[in-house]
Amino acid sequence: MDASGDELADRVRALLTLDGDVEEKRMFGTRAFLLDGHILVGARNRGVLLVRVDEEHGAALITRPGVQTAVMGPRTMGTGWLDVSPAVLATDGDLAFWLDVAREDARRDG
């Protein structure tokens, strides 16, 4: 992973430290953060945040600036997997919003 991805992973880790159920793993070139074995978010190259959400919620969130459907290799994922641009993750509050969205959707699904 590049330096921007590592920096994002550090920020995510710092914000998720209070949630003792979150596990960190390297997966598919991404630093993934999992809850109960399911990916919440991932820190990707160039500081892009991969966010896993409910498909319906993702369809609404994709209209936000700096958000698009995630692309993994040659595959474009569904609206349950979003790439969030580093341009809209400038502050810890911005990042915390996306972490909260992922946690809420994971708890709803789980």
Coordinates of C-alpha atoms in Angstrom, one line a residue:
M1 CA 0.0 0.0 0.0
D2 CA 1.2 3.5 -0.7
A3 CA 1.9 6.3 1.9
S4 CA -1.6 7.9 1.5
G5 CA -3.3 4.5 2.2
D6 CA -1.0 3.9 5.2
E7 CA -1.9 7.4 6.6
L8 CA -5.6 6.7 6.1
A9 CA -5.2 3.3 7.9
D10 CA -3.6 5.1 10.8
R11 CA -6.5 7.6 11.0
V12 CA -9.1 4.8 10.8
R13 CA -7.3 2.8 13.5
A14 CA -7.1 5.8 15.8
L15 CA -10.9 6.4 15.5
L16 CA -11.8 2.8 15.9
T17 CA -9.7 2.0 19.0
L18 CA -12.7 2.4 21.3
D19 CA -14.5 -0.4 19.4
G20 CA -12.8 -3.5 20.8
D21 CA -14.7 -5.8 18.4
V22 CA -12.9 -4.4 15.3
E23 CA -10.2 -6.5 13.7
E24 CA -7.6 -5.3 11.2
K25 CA -6.4 -7.4 8.3
R26 CA -4.5 -7.0 5.1
M27 CA -6.8 -8.1 2.3
F28 CA -6.5 -7.6 -1.5
G29 CA -4.0 -4.8 -1.2
T30 CA -6.3 -3.0 1.3
R31 CA -5.9 -2.5 5.0
A32 CA -9.4 -3.8 6.0
F33 CA -11.2 -3.2 9.3
L34 CA -13.7 -5.9 10.2
L35 CA -16.5 -6.3 12.6
D36 CA -17.6 -9.9 13.4
G37 CA -15.7 -11.0 10.3
H38 CA -17.3 -8.6 7.9
I39 CA -15.5 -5.7 6.3
L40 CA -16.6 -2.3 7.6
V41 CA -14.1 -0.1 5.8
G42 CA -10.8 -0.4 4.1
A43 CA -7.9 2.0 3.6
R44 CA -6.8 1.8 -0.1
N45 CA -4.1 3.2 -2.2
R46 CA -4.1 7.0 -2.8
G47 CA -6.0 7.4 0.5
V48 CA -9.3 6.2 -0.8
L49 CA -11.7 4.8 1.8
L50 CA -13.6 1.6 0.9
V51 CA -16.9 1.6 2.8
R52 CA -19.3 -1.4 3.0
V53 CA -23.0 -0.4 3.4
D54 CA -26.4 -1.7 2.8
E55 CA -27.2 -1.6 -0.9
E56 CA -30.2 0.7 -0.5
H57 CA -28.2 3.0 1.8
G58 CA -25.4 3.0 -0.7
A59 CA -27.7 4.0 -3.5
A60 CA -28.5 7.2 -1.5
L61 CA -24.9 7.8 -0.4
I62 CA -23.4 7.6 -3.9
T63 CA -25.0 10.9 -4.7
R64 CA -22.7 12.6 -2.2
P65 CA -19.6 14.5 -3.6
G66 CA -16.5 12.4 -3.7
V67 CA -18.3 9.0 -3.5
Q68 CA -18.5 6.4 -6.2
T69 CA -19.1 2.7 -6.6
A70 CA -16.0 0.8 -5.7
V71 CA -13.9 -0.8 -8.4
M72 CA -11.8 -3.9 -7.4
G73 CA -9.5 -5.0 -10.1
P74 CA -11.5 -5.2 -13.3
R75 CA -14.8 -5.5 -11.4
T76 CA -17.2 -2.6 -10.5
M77 CA -18.9 -3.5 -7.3
G78 CA -22.6 -2.8 -6.4
T79 CA -23.8 0.1 -4.3
G80 CA -23.0 -1.8 -1.2
W81 CA -19.3 -1.0 -1.8
L82 CA -18.3 2.6 -2.0
D83 CA -15.0 4.4 -2.7
V84 CA -14.8 7.7 -0.8
S85 CA -12.3 10.2 -2.1
P86 CA -9.6 11.6 0.2
A87 CA -10.8 15.0 -0.8
V88 CA -13.9 14.5 1.3
L89 CA -12.0 12.9 4.2
A90 CA -10.0 15.9 5.2
T91 CA -11.0 16.1 8.9
D92 CA -11.5 13.4 11.5
G93 CA -15.1 14.4 11.6
D94 CA -15.5 13.6 7.9
L95 CA -13.8 10.2 8.4
A96 CA -15.9 9.5 11.5
F97 CA -19.1 10.1 9.5
W98 CA -18.2 7.2 7.1
L99 CA -17.0 4.9 9.9
D100 CA -20.3 5.5 11.7
V101 CA -22.3 4.8 8.5
A102 CA -20.4 1.5 8.0
R103 CA -20.9 0.4 11.7
E104 CA -24.6 1.3 11.7
D105 CA -25.2 -0.7 8.5
A106 CA -23.1 -3.7 9.7
R107 CA -25.1 -3.8 13.0
R108 CA -28.4 -3.6 11.1
D109 CA -27.4 -6.5 8.8
G110 CA -25.8 -8.5 11.6

